[in-house]
Amino acid sequence: MTCATYDRPVATEPLPTGPDPEAIIRTIRATWPETDVVESLRATFFSLDPEKHWPNFATIVTTDEHDEGAPSNLSRPGVFRLNIGVSRATFERLVGSMAAPDYSAFDRLLPHPVYAKQLWISILNPSDATFRDLVMPLLTEAQDRLAAARARHSVKES
């Protein structure tokens, strides 16, 4: 028998019924066919640059190995985090006032545990309703913002 000690209580709460990472990837590809999708280091990155694969407008991660202290507790079976880069106004409206967010909570918009200062938000295992009503508009904003920035940049180069 093996015993393990955890920094936080082990959640017994069931996962929300919602899209899994593969369904989210399919949705992003179908909605924005020009999206560059790269999988690396147990993460999926969504950009609009097929050469540099950067910057990203969203990511999906299934491991805490890149986060100091494993704040999202992604080692739980079936748990993943969707991260989205948003505008300052959106970030402030949705998560800007959160003082001590529970980064391991399911189906809640949260500041990103590492990249909040860069205006990234995150959500663990969104439910179907949350994905449809909250996440899709945020992904649209993120993709539109990146596309607009790329268009401005290409005009400057011309």
CSV table of C-alpha atoms in Angstrom, one decimal:
chain,number,residue,atom,x,y,z
A,1,MET,CA,0.0,0.0,0.0
A,2,THR,CA,1.3,3.5,-0.9
A,3,CYS,CA,0.5,6.6,1.1
A,4,ALA,CA,0.7,10.1,-0.3
A,5,THR,CA,0.6,13.5,1.4
A,6,TYR,CA,-1.0,16.4,-0.4
A,7,ASP,CA,-0.6,20.1,0.2
A,8,ARG,CA,-4.4,20.5,-0.2
A,9,PRO,CA,-7.3,18.2,0.3
A,10,VAL,CA,-7.9,15.7,-2.5
A,11,ALA,CA,-11.1,16.7,-4.2
A,12,THR,CA,-13.8,14.1,-4.4
A,13,GLU,CA,-16.1,16.5,-6.3
A,14,PRO,CA,-17.2,15.1,-9.7
A,15,LEU,CA,-16.0,16.7,-12.9
A,16,PRO,CA,-18.4,19.0,-14.6
A,17,THR,CA,-20.2,17.6,-17.6
A,18,GLY,CA,-18.7,19.6,-20.5
A,19,PRO,CA,-16.3,19.5,-23.4
A,20,ASP,CA,-13.0,17.6,-22.9
A,21,PRO,CA,-9.8,19.0,-24.4
A,22,GLU,CA,-10.3,17.2,-27.7
A,23,ALA,CA,-13.8,18.7,-28.1
A,24,ILE,CA,-12.4,22.2,-27.3
A,25,ILE,CA,-9.7,21.7,-29.9
A,26,ARG,CA,-12.2,20.6,-32.5
A,27,THR,CA,-14.4,23.6,-31.7
A,28,ILE,CA,-11.6,26.1,-32.0
A,29,ARG,CA,-10.4,24.5,-35.3
A,30,ALA,CA,-14.0,24.6,-36.7
A,31,THR,CA,-14.7,28.1,-35.5
A,32,TRP,CA,-11.4,29.6,-36.6
A,33,PRO,CA,-9.9,27.3,-39.3
A,34,GLU,CA,-6.8,29.6,-39.6
A,35,THR,CA,-5.8,28.7,-36.1
A,36,ASP,CA,-2.3,27.1,-35.7
A,37,VAL,CA,-2.6,24.3,-33.2
A,38,VAL,CA,0.6,22.9,-31.6
A,39,GLU,CA,0.8,20.2,-29.0
A,40,SER,CA,3.9,20.1,-26.8
A,41,LEU,CA,4.8,19.4,-23.2
A,42,ARG,CA,1.3,18.0,-22.4
A,43,ALA,CA,-0.2,21.3,-23.5
A,44,THR,CA,-2.0,22.6,-26.6
A,45,PHE,CA,-1.2,26.1,-27.9
A,46,PHE,CA,-3.5,28.1,-30.2
A,47,SER,CA,-1.9,30.8,-32.3
A,48,LEU,CA,-2.4,32.5,-35.7
A,49,ASP,CA,1.3,32.1,-36.8
A,50,PRO,CA,2.0,28.8,-38.5
A,51,GLU,CA,5.8,29.6,-38.5
A,52,LYS,CA,6.5,30.9,-35.0
A,53,HIS,CA,3.4,29.4,-33.3
A,54,TRP,CA,3.4,32.5,-31.1
A,55,PRO,CA,1.8,34.5,-29.6
A,56,ASN,CA,-1.1,32.4,-28.4
A,57,PHE,CA,-4.7,33.4,-27.8
A,58,ALA,CA,-5.5,30.3,-25.8
A,59,THR,CA,-3.9,27.2,-24.3
A,60,ILE,CA,-5.0,23.9,-22.8
A,61,VAL,CA,-2.8,22.3,-20.1
A,62,THR,CA,-3.1,18.9,-18.4
A,63,THR,CA,-0.1,19.2,-16.1
A,64,ASP,CA,1.0,21.5,-13.3
A,65,GLU,CA,4.7,20.9,-14.0
A,66,HIS,CA,5.1,24.5,-15.4
A,67,ASP,CA,3.2,26.2,-12.5
A,68,GLU,CA,5.0,26.9,-9.2
A,69,GLY,CA,3.3,24.8,-6.5
A,70,ALA,CA,0.7,23.0,-8.7
A,71,PRO,CA,-2.1,25.6,-7.9
A,72,SER,CA,-4.6,24.0,-10.2
A,73,ASN,CA,-4.0,20.4,-9.0
A,74,LEU,CA,-4.1,19.1,-12.6
A,75,SER,CA,-2.8,15.7,-11.5
A,76,ARG,CA,-6.4,14.7,-10.7
A,77,PRO,CA,-7.8,12.3,-13.3
A,78,GLY,CA,-9.5,14.1,-16.2
A,79,VAL,CA,-8.7,17.6,-15.0
A,80,PHE,CA,-7.5,20.2,-17.5
A,81,ARG,CA,-7.2,24.0,-17.6
A,82,LEU,CA,-8.2,26.2,-20.5
A,83,ASN,CA,-6.3,29.5,-20.5
A,84,ILE,CA,-7.4,32.6,-22.5
A,85,GLY,CA,-5.7,35.9,-23.2
A,86,VAL,CA,-8.2,38.7,-22.8
A,87,SER,CA,-8.3,42.5,-22.8
A,88,ARG,CA,-7.6,44.5,-19.6
A,89,ALA,CA,-11.3,45.5,-19.4
A,90,THR,CA,-12.5,41.9,-19.7
A,91,PHE,CA,-9.9,40.7,-17.2
A,92,GLU,CA,-10.9,43.4,-14.7
A,93,ARG,CA,-14.6,42.8,-15.2
A,94,LEU,CA,-14.4,39.0,-14.8
A,95,VAL,CA,-11.6,38.3,-12.3
A,96,GLY,CA,-9.8,41.5,-11.4
A,97,SER,CA,-11.3,41.7,-8.0
A,98,MET,CA,-10.5,38.2,-6.9
A,99,ALA,CA,-8.3,38.4,-3.8
A,100,ALA,CA,-7.5,34.7,-3.1
A,101,PRO,CA,-9.0,32.5,-5.9
A,102,ASP,CA,-9.2,28.8,-5.5
A,103,TYR,CA,-7.2,27.8,-8.6
A,104,SER,CA,-8.3,24.2,-8.3
A,105,ALA,CA,-12.1,24.9,-8.5
A,106,PHE,CA,-14.0,23.5,-11.5
A,107,ASP,CA,-16.1,25.5,-13.9
A,108,ARG,CA,-15.1,29.0,-12.6
A,109,LEU,CA,-13.4,31.8,-14.4
A,110,LEU,CA,-10.2,32.6,-12.5
A,111,PRO,CA,-7.1,34.7,-13.0
A,112,HIS,CA,-4.4,32.5,-14.5
A,113,PRO,CA,-2.3,31.2,-11.6
A,114,VAL,CA,1.0,32.3,-13.3
A,115,TYR,CA,0.1,34.7,-16.2
A,116,ALA,CA,-2.7,36.9,-14.6
A,117,LYS,CA,-0.4,39.9,-14.9
A,118,GLN,CA,-0.4,39.4,-18.7
A,119,LEU,CA,-4.2,39.4,-18.6
A,120,TRP,CA,-4.8,35.7,-18.9
A,121,ILE,CA,-7.8,34.0,-17.3
A,122,SER,CA,-8.3,30.3,-16.8
A,123,ILE,CA,-11.0,27.8,-16.2
A,124,LEU,CA,-10.8,24.1,-15.1
A,125,ASN,CA,-13.1,21.7,-16.9
A,126,PRO,CA,-15.8,24.1,-18.0
A,127,SER,CA,-19.4,22.8,-18.1
A,128,ASP,CA,-21.3,22.7,-21.3
A,129,ALA,CA,-23.3,25.9,-20.3
A,130,THR,CA,-20.2,27.7,-19.2
A,131,PHE,CA,-18.3,26.8,-22.3
A,132,ARG,CA,-21.2,27.9,-24.6
A,133,ASP,CA,-22.2,31.1,-22.7
A,134,LEU,CA,-18.9,32.4,-21.2
A,135,VAL,CA,-15.9,30.6,-22.7
A,136,MET,CA,-16.8,30.9,-26.4
A,137,PRO,CA,-17.3,34.7,-26.3
A,138,LEU,CA,-13.9,34.9,-24.5
A,139,LEU,CA,-12.2,32.8,-27.1
A,140,THR,CA,-13.8,35.0,-29.8
A,141,GLU,CA,-12.4,38.1,-28.1
A,142,ALA,CA,-9.0,36.5,-27.7
A,143,GLN,CA,-8.8,35.3,-31.3
A,144,ASP,CA,-10.1,38.6,-32.6
A,145,ARG,CA,-7.6,40.6,-30.6
A,146,LEU,CA,-4.7,38.6,-31.8
A,147,ALA,CA,-6.0,38.7,-35.4
A,148,ALA,CA,-6.3,42.5,-35.2
A,149,ALA,CA,-2.8,42.8,-33.7
A,150,ARG,CA,-1.4,40.7,-36.6
A,151,ALA,CA,-3.2,42.8,-39.1
A,152,ARG,CA,-1.8,46.0,-37.6
A,153,HIS,CA,1.6,44.5,-37.6
A,154,SER,CA,1.4,43.4,-41.3
A,155,VAL,CA,0.2,46.9,-42.3
A,156,LYS,CA,3.3,48.5,-40.6
A,157,GLU,CA,5.6,46.1,-42.5
A,158,SER,CA,4.1,47.0,-45.9
